[in-house]
Structures are given as structure tokens and as C-alpha cells.
Tab-separated table of C-alpha atoms (C1' of nucleotides) in Angstrom:
chain	number	residue	atom	x	y	z
Y	211	MET	CA	-59.750	86.232	-132.837
Y	212	THR	CA	-61.634	89.412	-133.171
Y	213	TYR	CA	-65.155	89.316	-132.355
Y	214	PRO	CA	-66.676	91.986	-134.316
Y	215	PRO	CA	-69.819	93.539	-133.290
Y	216	GLY	CA	-73.296	92.410	-133.523
Y	217	ASP	CA	-75.419	94.184	-136.003
Y	218	ARG	CA	-75.050	97.911	-135.798
Y	219	MET	CA	-77.423	98.902	-138.510
Y	220	ALA	CA	-80.647	98.847	-136.570
Y	221	GLU	CA	-82.619	101.466	-138.345
Y	222	GLY	CA	-85.781	101.113	-136.385
Y	223	ALA	CA	-87.185	98.894	-133.744
Y	224	THR	CA	-88.391	96.647	-136.497
Y	225	GLY	CA	-85.629	94.256	-135.768
Y	226	THR	CA	-87.057	90.968	-134.754
Y	227	ALA	CA	-84.148	89.115	-133.299
Y	228	GLU	CA	-84.626	86.177	-135.627
Y	229	ARG	CA	-82.318	86.637	-138.560
Y	230	ARG	CA	-83.735	85.226	-141.657
Y	231	GLY	CA	-81.700	85.301	-144.818
Y	232	ARG	CA	-78.144	84.307	-145.590
Y	233	PRO	CA	-75.968	84.560	-142.497
Y	234	ARG	CA	-72.876	86.697	-142.416
Y	235	ASN	CA	-69.597	85.125	-143.192
Y	236	ALA	CA	-67.584	85.243	-139.999
Y	237	ALA	CA	-64.384	84.745	-141.951
Y	238	VAL	CA	-64.858	88.199	-143.413
Y	239	ASP	CA	-64.644	89.818	-139.976
Y	240	THR	CA	-61.341	88.135	-139.330
Y	241	ALA	CA	-60.003	88.841	-142.783
Y	242	VAL	CA	-60.750	92.541	-142.509
Y	243	VAL	CA	-59.022	92.919	-139.158
Y	244	GLU	CA	-56.059	90.937	-140.435
Y	245	THR	CA	-55.811	93.198	-143.441
Y	246	VAL	CA	-55.773	96.292	-141.278
Y	247	LEU	CA	-53.061	94.807	-139.075
Y	248	ARG	CA	-51.029	93.859	-142.098
Y	249	LEU	CA	-51.302	97.330	-143.557
Y	250	LEU	CA	-50.290	98.864	-140.244
Y	251	GLU	CA	-47.321	96.522	-140.002
Y	252	GLU	CA	-46.286	97.602	-143.439
Y	253	GLY	CA	-46.197	101.176	-142.262
Y	254	THR	CA	-49.523	102.548	-143.317
Y	255	THR	CA	-50.734	105.460	-141.263
Y	256	ILE	CA	-54.189	105.443	-139.778
Y	257	GLY	CA	-54.704	108.560	-141.815
Y	258	ASP	CA	-53.864	106.645	-144.975
Y	259	LEU	CA	-56.169	103.816	-144.095
Y	260	SER	CA	-59.402	104.339	-145.949
Y	261	MET	CA	-62.428	102.123	-145.828
Y	262	GLU	CA	-62.144	102.012	-149.574
Y	263	ARG	CA	-58.609	100.731	-149.430
Y	264	ILE	CA	-59.335	98.260	-146.666
Y	265	ALA	CA	-62.147	96.814	-148.735
Y	266	ARG	CA	-59.979	96.669	-151.838
Y	267	GLU	CA	-57.088	94.985	-150.081
Y	268	THR	CA	-59.306	92.509	-148.321
Y	269	GLY	CA	-61.037	91.706	-151.586
Y	270	VAL	CA	-64.389	92.619	-150.248
Y	271	GLY	CA	-67.124	95.081	-151.110
Y	272	LYS	CA	-67.392	98.342	-149.280
Y	273	ALA	CA	-70.967	97.540	-148.365
Y	274	THR	CA	-69.689	94.475	-146.548
Y	275	LEU	CA	-67.607	96.751	-144.342
Y	276	TYR	CA	-70.378	99.195	-143.672
Y	277	ARG	CA	-72.681	96.322	-142.910
Y	278	ARG	CA	-70.436	95.540	-139.933
Y	279	TRP	CA	-68.964	98.824	-138.793
Y	280	ALA	CA	-70.465	102.273	-138.812
Y	281	GLY	CA	-67.178	103.847	-139.788
Y	282	LYS	CA	-63.431	103.762	-139.533
Y	283	GLU	CA	-63.328	104.500	-135.863
Y	284	GLU	CA	-65.567	101.594	-134.955
Y	285	LEU	CA	-63.466	99.293	-137.053
Y	286	MET	CA	-60.286	100.533	-135.388
Y	287	VAL	CA	-61.656	99.878	-131.942
Y	288	ASP	CA	-62.147	96.271	-132.932
Y	289	VAL	CA	-58.674	96.119	-134.384
Y	290	LEU	CA	-57.230	97.319	-131.106
Y	291	ARG	CA	-59.247	94.780	-129.171
Y	292	SER	CA	-57.835	92.047	-131.322
Y	293	LEU	CA	-54.387	92.877	-129.996
Y	294	ASP	CA	-55.190	92.267	-126.382
Y	295	ALA	CA	-52.568	89.716	-125.603
Y	296	ALA	CA	-53.089	87.485	-122.636
Y	297	ASP	CA	-51.005	88.644	-119.720
Y	298	PRO	CA	-48.308	86.163	-118.865
Y	299	GLU	CA	-48.930	83.799	-116.000
Y	300	LEU	CA	-47.275	85.139	-112.882
Y	301	PRO	CA	-46.240	82.286	-110.599
Y	302	GLY	CA	-45.849	84.647	-107.677
Y	303	ARG	CA	-42.871	82.841	-106.225
Y	304	SER	CA	-40.853	86.014	-106.092
Y	305	ALA	CA	-41.207	89.621	-107.150
Y	306	ARG	CA	-38.051	89.323	-109.203
Y	307	GLU	CA	-39.368	86.373	-111.167
Y	308	ASP	CA	-42.715	88.018	-111.797
Y	309	LEU	CA	-41.110	91.260	-112.872
Y	310	VAL	CA	-38.820	89.483	-115.274
Y	311	LEU	CA	-41.815	87.714	-116.789
Y	312	LEU	CA	-43.720	90.963	-117.150
Y	313	LEU	CA	-40.822	92.721	-118.818
Y	314	GLU	CA	-40.171	89.751	-121.000
Y	315	GLY	CA	-43.764	89.996	-122.164
Y	316	LEU	CA	-43.188	93.615	-123.058
Y	317	ARG	CA	-39.993	92.778	-124.864
Y	318	ARG	CA	-41.679	90.132	-126.967
Y	319	ARG	CA	-44.452	92.535	-127.707
Y	320	GLY	CA	-41.982	95.155	-128.835
Y	321	LEU	CA	-40.395	92.565	-131.073
Y	322	ALA	CA	-43.661	91.654	-132.699
Y	323	LYS	CA	-43.855	94.314	-135.341
Y	324	ARG	CA	-47.547	93.977	-135.225
Y	325	SER	CA	-48.056	95.437	-131.804
Y	326	SER	CA	-45.162	97.838	-131.720
Y	327	VAL	CA	-46.198	99.505	-134.920
Y	328	VAL	CA	-49.769	99.652	-133.818
Y	329	LEU	CA	-48.593	101.019	-130.521
Y	330	ARG	CA	-46.700	103.839	-132.134
Y	331	THR	CA	-49.536	104.555	-134.485
Y	332	VAL	CA	-52.041	104.644	-131.702
Y	333	LEU	CA	-49.873	106.951	-129.654
Y	334	GLY	CA	-49.741	109.307	-132.549
Y	335	GLN	CA	-53.463	109.574	-132.843
Y	336	VAL	CA	-54.308	110.110	-129.233
Y	337	LYS	CA	-55.848	113.486	-129.349
Y	338	ALA	CA	-57.380	113.168	-132.734
Y	339	GLN	CA	-59.259	110.048	-131.740
Y	340	PRO	CA	-60.092	110.293	-128.067
Y	341	ARG	CA	-62.203	107.189	-128.236
Y	342	LEU	CA	-59.346	105.111	-129.576
Y	343	TRP	CA	-56.996	106.440	-126.962
Y	344	LYS	CA	-59.372	105.815	-124.111
Y	345	GLU	CA	-59.939	102.304	-125.333
Y	346	TYR	CA	-56.238	101.611	-125.555
Y	347	HIS	CA	-55.255	103.440	-122.413
Y	348	ASP	CA	-57.881	101.766	-120.274
Y	349	THR	CA	-57.673	98.252	-121.577
Y	350	VAL	CA	-53.965	97.945	-122.196
Y	351	ILE	CA	-51.944	100.571	-120.384
Y	352	LEU	CA	-53.862	100.783	-117.144
Y	353	ALA	CA	-54.306	97.034	-116.956
Y	354	ARG	CA	-50.595	96.518	-117.280
Y	355	ARG	CA	-49.850	99.119	-114.698
Y	356	GLU	CA	-52.230	97.533	-112.231
Y	357	THR	CA	-50.696	94.139	-112.722
Y	358	THR	CA	-47.235	95.547	-112.185
Y	359	VAL	CA	-48.215	97.516	-109.117
Y	360	ALA	CA	-49.741	94.384	-107.619
Y	361	VAL	CA	-46.479	92.525	-108.079
Y	362	ILE	CA	-44.610	95.407	-106.480
Y	363	ARG	CA	-46.899	95.420	-103.479
Y	364	ARG	CA	-46.435	91.710	-102.964
Y	365	GLY	CA	-42.687	92.222	-103.096
Y	366	MET	CA	-42.930	94.991	-100.544
Y	367	ALA	CA	-44.952	92.768	-98.254
Y	368	THR	CA	-42.408	89.973	-98.391
Y	369	GLY	CA	-39.520	92.350	-97.815
Y	370	GLU	CA	-38.077	91.677	-101.207
Y	371	LEU	CA	-38.605	95.295	-102.203
Y	372	ARG	CA	-38.211	98.565	-100.340
Y	373	ALA	CA	-41.503	99.572	-98.828
Y	374	ASP	CA	-40.577	103.233	-98.441
Y	375	LEU	CA	-41.222	104.147	-102.061
Y	376	ASP	CA	-44.429	104.770	-103.949
Y	377	ALA	CA	-45.442	101.497	-105.535
Y	378	ARG	CA	-46.363	103.141	-108.797
Y	379	LEU	CA	-43.063	104.942	-109.063
Y	380	LEU	CA	-41.287	101.705	-108.381
Y	381	SER	CA	-43.308	99.899	-111.019
Y	382	GLU	CA	-42.273	102.461	-113.581
Y	383	LEU	CA	-38.644	102.109	-112.652
Y	384	PHE	CA	-38.895	98.560	-113.925
Y	385	VAL	CA	-41.249	99.031	-116.829
Y	386	GLY	CA	-40.061	102.388	-118.156
Y	387	PRO	CA	-36.654	101.337	-119.440
Y	388	MET	CA	-38.112	98.452	-121.424
Y	389	LEU	CA	-40.908	100.557	-122.809
Y	390	SER	CA	-38.693	103.405	-123.843
Y	391	ARG	CA	-36.476	101.033	-125.738
Y	392	ALA	CA	-39.384	99.372	-127.429
Y	393	VAL	CA	-40.939	102.637	-128.475
Y	394	PHE	CA	-37.960	104.783	-129.319
Y	395	HIS	CA	-35.487	102.373	-130.730
Y	396	GLU	CA	-35.416	99.449	-133.056
Y	397	SER	CA	-35.942	95.807	-132.441
Y	398	GLU	CA	-32.231	95.031	-132.553
Y	399	GLU	CA	-32.059	96.854	-129.274
Y	400	LEU	CA	-34.288	94.356	-127.539
Y	401	PRO	CA	-31.872	91.471	-127.065
Y	402	GLU	CA	-32.635	88.328	-125.163
Y	403	GLY	CA	-31.881	88.649	-121.505
Y	404	LEU	CA	-32.703	92.331	-121.402
Y	405	ALA	CA	-35.569	91.753	-118.988
Y	406	GLU	CA	-33.291	90.158	-116.392
Y	407	GLU	CA	-30.670	92.826	-116.885
Y	408	ILE	CA	-33.116	95.603	-116.222
Y	409	VAL	CA	-34.766	93.957	-113.247
Y	410	ASP	CA	-31.485	93.104	-111.581
Y	411	ALA	CA	-30.004	96.524	-112.228
Y	412	VAL	CA	-33.019	98.296	-110.807
Y	413	MET	CA	-33.044	95.962	-107.828
Y	414	GLU	CA	-29.451	96.653	-106.971
Y	415	GLY	CA	-29.459	100.318	-107.828
Y	416	ALA	CA	-26.993	102.451	-109.700
Y	417	ARG	CA	-24.916	103.346	-106.679
Y	418	PRO	CA	-22.079	101.041	-105.815
Y	419	ARG	CA	-22.872	98.821	-102.886
Y	420	PRO	CA	-20.299	99.023	-100.232
L	60	MET	CA	-37.118	130.545	-134.238
L	61	THR	CA	-37.344	128.397	-137.191
L	62	TYR	CA	-35.040	129.109	-139.890
L	63	PRO	CA	-36.604	127.812	-142.914
L	64	PRO	CA	-34.652	126.873	-145.835
L	65	GLY	CA	-33.081	128.885	-148.434
L	66	ASP	CA	-34.610	128.629	-151.803
L	67	ARG	CA	-35.399	125.077	-152.757
L	68	MET	CA	-36.864	125.641	-156.128
L	69	ALA	CA	-33.724	125.888	-158.146
L	70	GLU	CA	-34.932	124.822	-161.487
L	71	GLY	CA	-31.735	125.313	-163.297
L	72	ALA	CA	-28.312	126.696	-162.648
L	73	THR	CA	-29.601	130.017	-163.837
L	74	GLY	CA	-29.690	131.271	-160.315
L	75	THR	CA	-27.440	134.216	-159.984
L	76	ALA	CA	-27.037	134.695	-156.291
L	77	GLU	CA	-28.174	138.299	-156.416
L	78	ARG	CA	-31.854	138.396	-155.719
L	79	ARG	CA	-33.562	141.206	-157.486
L	80	GLY	CA	-37.241	141.726	-156.812
L	81	ARG	CA	-39.243	141.905	-153.648
L	82	PRO	CA	-37.617	139.912	-150.884
L	83	ARG	CA	-39.446	137.147	-149.065
L	84	ASN	CA	-41.217	137.985	-145.893
L	85	ALA	CA	-39.411	136.120	-143.130
L	86	ALA	CA	-42.420	136.502	-140.860
L	87	VAL	CA	-44.294	134.130	-143.142
L	88	ASP	CA	-41.847	131.313	-142.452
L	89	THR	CA	-42.374	131.689	-138.747
L	90	ALA	CA	-46.118	132.072	-139.036
L	91	VAL	CA	-46.467	128.894	-141.068
L	92	VAL	CA	-44.465	126.801	-138.625
L	93	GLU	CA	-46.403	128.288	-135.734
L	94	THR	CA	-49.653	127.401	-137.422
L	95	VAL	CA	-48.584	123.811	-137.879
L	96	LEU	CA	-47.535	123.564	-134.252
L	97	ARG	CA	-50.821	125.056	-133.131
L	98	LEU	CA	-52.800	122.629	-135.229
L	99	LEU	CA	-50.793	119.720	-133.896
L	100	GLU	CA	-51.327	120.911	-130.333
L	101	GLU	CA	-55.013	121.046	-131.009
L	102	GLY	CA	-54.954	117.419	-131.958
L	103	THR	CA	-54.718	117.474	-135.711
L	104	THR	CA	-53.134	114.404	-137.210
L	105	ILE	CA	-50.301	114.733	-139.669
L	106	GLY	CA	-52.595	112.918	-142.010
L	107	ASP	CA	-55.218	115.601	-141.586
L	108	LEU	CA	-52.727	118.378	-142.177
L	109	SER	CA	-52.971	119.464	-145.761
L	110	MET	CA	-50.936	122.152	-147.415
L	111	GLU	CA	-54.227	123.657	-148.406
L	112	ARG	CA	-55.401	123.822	-144.823
L	113	ILE	CA	-52.091	125.105	-143.522
L	114	ALA	CA	-52.211	127.916	-146.038
L	115	ARG	CA	-55.807	128.694	-145.184
L	116	GLU	CA	-55.207	128.747	-141.450
L	117	THR	CA	-52.098	130.827	-141.764
L	118	GLY	CA	-53.909	133.231	-144.018
L	119	VAL	CA	-51.461	132.768	-146.815
L	120	GLY	CA	-51.597	131.669	-150.408
L	121	LYS	CA	-50.696	128.118	-151.350
L	122	ALA	CA	-48.082	129.405	-153.749
L	123	THR	CA	-46.358	131.061	-150.819
L	124	LEU	CA	-45.978	127.652	-149.200
L	125	TYR	CA	-44.736	125.949	-152.322
L	126	ARG	CA	-42.319	128.782	-152.883
L	127	ARG	CA	-40.609	127.726	-149.658
L	128	TRP	CA	-41.106	124.013	-149.337
L	129	ALA	CA	-41.304	121.346	-151.976
L	130	GLY	CA	-44.041	119.485	-150.114
L	131	LYS	CA	-45.498	118.518	-146.790
L	132	GLU	CA	-42.568	116.384	-145.765
L	133	GLU	CA	-40.053	119.180	-146.215
L	134	LEU	CA	-42.245	121.500	-144.229
L	135	MET	CA	-42.554	118.939	-141.439
L	136	VAL	CA	-38.822	118.506	-141.208
L	137	ASP	CA	-38.537	122.217	-140.532
L	138	VAL	CA	-41.319	122.025	-137.982
L	139	LEU	CA	-39.432	119.312	-136.138
L	140	ARG	CA	-36.239	121.321	-136.237
L	141	SER	CA	-38.034	124.226	-134.647
L	142	LEU	CA	-38.644	122.064	-131.594
L	143	ASP	CA	-35.011	121.400	-130.870
L	144	ALA	CA	-34.818	122.714	-127.363
L	145	ALA	CA	-31.451	123.669	-126.023
L	146	ASP	CA	-30.104	120.969	-123.794
L	147	PRO	CA	-29.866	122.141	-120.218
L	148	GLU	CA	-26.507	123.270	-118.941
L	149	LEU	CA	-24.878	120.452	-117.060
L	150	PRO	CA	-22.613	121.816	-114.347
L	151	GLY	CA	-20.869	118.479	-113.995
L	152	ARG	CA	-20.420	118.736	-110.264
L	153	SER	CA	-22.005	115.348	-109.712
L	154	ALA	CA	-23.704	112.672	-111.760
L	155	ARG	CA	-26.766	112.922	-109.572
L	156	GLU	CA	-27.150	116.634	-110.178
L	157	ASP	CA	-26.652	116.300	-113.919
L	158	LEU	CA	-29.122	113.447	-114.144
L	159	VAL	CA	-31.723	115.370	-112.218
L	160	LEU	CA	-31.289	118.288	-114.598
L	161	LEU	CA	-31.608	116.061	-117.630
L	162	LEU	CA	-34.760	114.420	-116.353
L	163	GLU	CA	-36.166	117.742	-115.293
L	164	GLY	CA	-35.688	118.910	-118.867
L	165	LEU	CA	-37.640	115.906	-120.093
L	166	ARG	CA	-40.353	116.537	-117.568
L	167	ARG	CA	-40.784	120.121	-118.645
L	168	ARG	CA	-40.833	119.017	-122.214
L	169	GLY	CA	-43.549	116.513	-121.485
L	170	LEU	CA	-45.517	119.249	-119.787
L	171	ALA	CA	-45.280	121.534	-122.769
L	172	LYS	CA	-48.178	120.289	-124.808
L	173	ARG	CA	-46.397	121.499	-127.847
L	174	SER	CA	-43.610	118.993	-127.783
L	175	SER	CA	-45.402	116.104	-126.184
L	176	VAL	CA	-48.152	116.136	-128.739
L	177	VAL	CA	-45.701	116.484	-131.550
L	178	LEU	CA	-43.676	113.711	-130.015
L	179	ARG	CA	-46.609	111.342	-129.988
L	180	THR	CA	-47.587	112.344	-133.467
L	181	VAL	CA	-44.122	111.826	-134.784
L	182	LEU	CA	-43.859	108.442	-133.143
L	183	GLY	CA	-47.027	107.437	-134.861
L	184	GLN	CA	-45.716	108.238	-138.280
L	185	VAL	CA	-42.353	106.598	-138.060
L	186	LYS	CA	-42.646	104.013	-140.700
L	187	ALA	CA	-44.796	105.993	-143.026
L	188	GLN	CA	-42.300	108.842	-143.137
L	189	PRO	CA	-38.820	107.418	-142.780
L	190	ARG	CA	-37.240	110.772	-143.442
L	191	LEU	CA	-39.129	112.404	-140.616
L	192	TRP	CA	-38.253	109.607	-138.255
L	193	LYS	CA	-34.597	109.639	-139.145
L	194	GLU	CA	-34.496	113.380	-138.655
L	195	TYR	CA	-36.122	113.145	-135.279
L	196	HIS	CA	-34.307	110.037	-134.122
L	197	ASP	CA	-30.902	111.361	-135.055
L	198	THR	CA	-31.202	114.924	-133.921
L	199	VAL	CA	-33.267	114.475	-130.799
L	200	ILE	CA	-33.265	110.938	-129.502
L	201	LEU	CA	-29.689	109.980	-130.219
L	202	ALA	CA	-28.377	113.332	-129.058
L	203	ARG	CA	-30.137	112.963	-125.756
L	204	ARG	CA	-28.911	109.438	-125.326
L	205	GLU	CA	-25.346	110.503	-125.979
L	206	THR	CA	-25.550	113.297	-123.476
L	207	THR	CA	-26.958	110.945	-120.873
L	208	VAL	CA	-24.400	108.261	-121.526
L	209	ALA	CA	-21.637	110.821	-121.151
L	210	VAL	CA	-22.954	111.811	-117.748
L	211	ILE	CA	-23.148	108.169	-116.746
L	212	ARG	CA	-19.559	107.546	-117.772
L	213	ARG	CA	-18.353	110.509	-115.767
L	214	GLY	CA	-20.227	109.154	-112.757
L	215	MET	CA	-18.619	105.762	-113.255
L	216	ALA	CA	-15.203	107.344	-113.421
L	217	THR	CA	-15.691	109.208	-110.169
L	218	GLY	CA	-17.062	106.138	-108.429
L	219	GLU	CA	-20.450	107.711	-107.985
L	220	LEU	CA	-22.023	105.042	-110.179
L	221	ARG	CA	-21.421	101.323	-110.526
L	222	ALA	CA	-18.951	100.693	-113.290
L	223	ASP	CA	-19.967	97.077	-113.799
L	224	LEU	CA	-23.061	97.852	-115.862
L	225	ASP	CA	-23.465	98.846	-119.460
L	226	ALA	CA	-23.535	102.639	-119.550
L	227	ARG	CA	-26.366	102.692	-122.034
L	228	LEU	CA	-28.496	100.360	-119.978
L	229	LEU	CA	-27.853	102.497	-116.959
L	230	SER	CA	-28.791	105.632	-118.823
L	231	GLU	CA	-32.113	104.112	-119.756
L	232	LEU	CA	-32.787	103.143	-116.185
L	233	PHE	CA	-32.863	106.832	-115.407
L	234	VAL	CA	-34.482	108.172	-118.553
L	235	GLY	CA	-37.005	105.427	-119.265
L	236	PRO	CA	-39.319	105.977	-116.310
L	237	MET	CA	-39.644	109.680	-117.060
L	238	LEU	CA	-40.191	109.084	-120.744
L	239	SER	CA	-42.776	106.398	-120.283
L	240	ARG	CA	-44.763	108.670	-118.020
L	241	ALA	CA	-44.537	111.556	-120.424
L	242	VAL	CA	-45.612	109.492	-123.382
L	243	PHE	CA	-48.168	107.132	-121.948
L	244	HIS	CA	-49.825	109.159	-119.289
L	245	GLU	CA	-51.140	112.631	-118.803
L	246	SER	CA	-49.447	115.750	-117.641
L	247	GLU	CA	-50.930	115.507	-114.163
L	248	GLU	CA	-48.632	112.567	-113.694
L	249	LEU	CA	-45.535	114.680	-114.113
L	250	PRO	CA	-45.436	116.422	-110.734
L	251	GLU	CA	-42.668	118.660	-109.556
L	252	GLY	CA	-39.903	116.770	-107.873
L	253	LEU	CA	-40.397	113.675	-110.007
L	254	ALA	CA	-36.921	113.989	-111.481
L	255	GLU	CA	-35.260	113.785	-108.065
L	256	GLU	CA	-37.519	110.939	-106.997
L	257	ILE	CA	-36.587	108.865	-109.999
L	258	VAL	CA	-32.883	109.572	-109.839
L	259	ASP	CA	-32.650	108.815	-106.139
L	260	ALA	CA	-34.727	105.677	-106.394
L	261	VAL	CA	-32.647	104.328	-109.256
L	262	MET	CA	-29.453	105.227	-107.427
L	263	GLU	CA	-30.448	103.361	-104.303
L	264	GLY	CA	-32.138	100.464	-106.030
L	265	ALA	CA	-35.365	98.667	-105.322
L	266	ARG	CA	-33.886	96.168	-102.945
L	267	PRO	CA	-33.790	97.121	-99.307
L	268	ARG	CA	-30.318	98.141	-98.214
L	269	PRO	CA	-29.160	96.265	-95.192
V	122	DC	C1'	-90.017	76.452	-152.330
V	123	DC	C1'	-89.440	81.364	-151.452
V	124	DC	C1'	-87.968	85.290	-149.459
V	125	DA	C1'	-84.652	87.728	-146.557
V	126	DT	C1'	-80.259	88.681	-146.230
V	127	DA	C1'	-75.175	88.481	-147.507
V	128	DC	C1'	-71.870	88.931	-150.960
V	129	DG	C1'	-68.570	91.312	-154.620
V	130	DA	C1'	-68.680	94.916	-157.740
V	131	DT	C1'	-69.387	99.287	-159.061
V	132	DA	C1'	-71.589	103.774	-159.791
V	133	DC	C1'	-72.863	108.026	-157.597
V	134	DG	C1'	-72.644	113.001	-155.672
V	135	DG	C1'	-70.168	115.659	-152.711
V	136	DA	C1'	-66.064	116.776	-150.298
V	137	DC	C1'	-61.324	117.574	-149.914
V	138	DC	C1'	-56.665	117.488	-151.525
V	139	DC	C1'	-52.477	118.048	-154.641
V	140	DG	C1'	-49.339	120.902	-157.231
V	141	DT	C1'	-49.458	124.282	-160.943
V	142	DC	C1'	-50.850	128.401	-162.815
V	143	DT	C1'	-52.762	132.962	-163.362
V	144	DC	C1'	-54.647	136.986	-161.673
V	145	DG	C1'	-53.928	141.956	-159.644
V	146	DT	C1'	-51.144	144.169	-156.400
V	147	DA	C1'	-47.003	145.242	-153.398
V	148	DT	C1'	-42.139	145.929	-152.770
V	149	DT	C1'	-37.633	145.808	-153.769
V	150	DG	C1'	-32.861	146.621	-156.504
V	151	DG	C1'	-30.731	148.727	-160.291
J	90	DC	C1'	-38.854	154.209	-163.749
J	91	DC	C1'	-38.530	149.259	-164.737
J	92	DA	C1'	-37.732	144.491	-164.356
J	93	DA	C1'	-37.991	140.957	-160.982
J	94	DT	C1'	-39.827	138.795	-157.391
J	95	DA	C1'	-43.252	138.212	-153.432
J	96	DC	C1'	-47.800	138.292	-151.899
J	97	DG	C1'	-53.097	136.759	-151.221
J	98	DA	C1'	-56.631	134.704	-153.711
J	99	DG	C1'	-58.354	131.329	-156.124
J	100	DA	C1'	-59.177	128.559	-160.669
J	101	DC	C1'	-57.805	124.307	-162.635
J	102	DG	C1'	-57.484	119.150	-163.833
J	103	DG	C1'	-56.763	114.992	-161.730
J	104	DG	C1'	-56.980	112.196	-157.800
J	105	DT	C1'	-58.920	109.757	-153.458
J	106	DC	C1'	-62.222	109.223	-150.156
J	107	DC	C1'	-66.867	108.998	-147.860
J	108	DG	C1'	-71.251	106.763	-147.242
J	109	DT	C1'	-75.200	105.233	-149.958
J	110	DA	C1'	-77.399	102.769	-153.473
J	111	DT	C1'	-78.080	99.317	-156.960
J	112	DC	C1'	-76.762	95.583	-159.588
J	113	DG	C1'	-76.771	90.139	-160.204
J	114	DT	C1'	-75.721	86.229	-157.684
J	115	DA	C1'	-75.146	83.161	-153.496
J	116	DT	C1'	-77.062	80.890	-149.376
J	117	DG	C1'	-79.496	80.320	-145.715
J	118	DG	C1'	-84.265	79.871	-142.558
J	119	DG	C1'	-89.100	78.908	-142.313
DNA sequence: CCCATACGATACGGACCCGTCTCGTATTGG
DNA sequence: CCAATACGAGACGGGTCCGTATCGTATGGG
């Protein structure tokens, strides 16, 4: 699932592309990333994640790690990539349906300890690891926002949604409540049906209709 | 501003309450907490914060730290406490006004690097430091939610807000969009007037009114 | 067959950290 | 004045980590 890097060691230009000796064991790449995810799920901080420990827990030599990644940061970037979940299919029949599907995707993601823990951890390391943050922000956060904004615009075009509001603001009206629950609270607070509840409530508004 | 602890060392019950020798320098308590906040603002991870470094950067002996706090976790709890910002005064004239004030408080908080960075950092350490999380969750997150829910209920009672929705869900409709911006995006995305925009949009709903 | 490379294991020097303790000095109460 | 405590500085033993190097052993390509 992970797709670790090609060879990063390249000391000189000596490298003829033809690799000669024993080939790398691809299973190791996967196993390492899985170990990191498991440790994160179990509550380990990025700060507490050492290459030494990762090697130990994977049952692998340190050299095997350094043969693949130049350091912790490089490894982490690959770990993040491995979390890229496919966006849900959006049938496009109605804005409401698409929005519910999007939020439902978020809800499931919040329920999967794996991504929610990683999410929190990543958020906490933003400034310390600008590369990690940029990677995550650009590939995950911005991508989701663009998808959502596109749905909003379609809804505006069909008259399903008010066209007099900023599309991005509107998208966050839908997404924000689900995200804040996923990030700030616990998984018991992400019950089934929450996606519909939020979408319908935002659609109708908080003010009583006459 | 910070109010560090009384003496935590209490080895035995020997402690007669009358303190004899040189009294502690209260300025040190403040200076230490300020140092930690500064380091966090500058992007230091909790994991990279060592007692040794905190002492060094504050210009203080390690013993001085350990005289006040039993360890890093205790110190961090006090750091978090020092961030408790007074909740804004809620005049209670209308739900809309109160909600705008609440969200405006969040916006300002997101703008203050100090709290937003600490917020992200804390979120990232949740599982690794259950005590920290509980402290933060209970004193900050739950308190805010309760305040918001109270406002919502008042609005329901006066007919300003729909009474057919769960008050907590409704509160998150208002708070979530502001929070998700503050946490996931950058401070340029927290423009003046955002609080009103969100409140009004949620009030009216996303569906066109007839 | 043979040589390049991968593998797990482990040792290495250097860095930093923890929490305690000991200096010499400052500052208080009694 | 004196006993008690605080202070900055830093030594101390014990730990973990980093990134590199070196084992002996697998496992492939040419």
C-alpha cells in the first residue's frame, strides 16, 4: 500500500541503473509503515518514535531502514502518503447527497483510530516539521476542500444552494462541524446518521422557518 | 499570570507550615512558563522540550525547576492553565449577538499564535499524555461547549432558534466552522467579520429561502 | 559459479536527556 | 547572628537515540 521510495543512497553518479545483487524485500517496506501506524494508533508521539525503536518493533535491522529512508522525516512522509484514502464516489445527483457522502467519509475516517490519531499527531507537529505539514495540508486538506467546494458550486448552479454566499464559507459550514467533532471529541460522539443530521440542519438553517 | 503550585515536594509530614529561609522568587514561576510558551510558539515540539533546555533557556538552574514541579507533565499542566482566557462577557440580549461574541473570541484566539500553536501541539499529544488531554478537554473544550449550549438553549426558548434540533448539534454548527479554520488553515484565513458571516449563514441556512 | 547487494544483529562514538546532588552564594525569619 | 531555604551552575550515573560501520549469512543477476 505504501510505495516507498526508490533508492535514495546514491553516493555518486556511479549508479548504473542495473541492480545486481539480492533485491530488496518489498514486504519490509510495508511492514515498517504498518509498524509506525500501529505505534501511532497506540498513542506514541512522533517525538517518541525513534528509528531505533521502529527497527526493533518491526524486527528489522537499523541499516535496513537507513537503506530505504534518509531519516525519520522521509519515513514519515511515506507514512502519511499511505493514509491517502480514496475519496468517495460522488454520484452528483444532488448536492445534498454528495455532501452527505463527503461527511460520511469524514466520519468514518474519524472513527478509524488510525487516521484520527495520525491526524491529531500531525496537527501537533506542524511547525516543527514544515515538510510534513505541507505534505499533509496539500495532499489531504486542500484536496478535500476543493472537492467540497466543487460540490457546493454545482449545488449553487442547480439552485439547490444559495448562490449569494462564498462557496468556501459554505463548504466549511458543512465540513466544520464534523471535523471539530472528530478532532476534539471521542469516537462515541460520531454516531451513525450524523452526516445527514448536519447536512440537513445546515441546509435548513438555525432560524425557524415561518 | 500563572500561579504555579504550592510546594509539591512534601517528602514527609515534617512540613511545618511556617517557611523559614529565603522565600521562592515568584518571578521565576512566570519566567519559566513564559519560556515554554515562547518555545512552543517558535515551533518546538513537546517532545523536544526538555527540562534541561527549559532551564537553560530561562537562565535558571535545573534544581529550581524540580523544586517547583515534579516533572515535565506537571509543568505542562500549569502551562496549559496559564492559557485559560476569560470567556467573553455575554450580554444575553440575543442569541445571535452572543454567538457572534463567542465565535469572535475563538477567532482572536486562533489569531494569537500563542494559543493556536499550543492548541495544535496539545491535540497532537492527546493519547501520549492522557493527563494533559483530560486537563485541556475538561477545562477548555467542555467549558466552551457548555457555554455555547447554554446560549443555544436561551435562543430556543425565545424562539430565535429552532427548538426541534439537538442543542449540542446546533452549537457545533456555529462553532465547528470557526474551529476548523483556526486549526487546519492559516491565520490569513481568519479575517475580521468572519464570526458574523458564519453566524448569519448558519442562521439562514444553505437552502435558498423562498 | 561468483559477486553484488540485502538482511538481521550489534557495536560504536557522540549527543542529549533525566533526576539527583553538591557546590558557593544570596536572602530571609527568628 | 544563625539556621533554613532559594538561587545559578554544573557534575554525576544511567539511559536513549542518531547515523555509520562491520559482522556472518541469504539470495539474486550475469
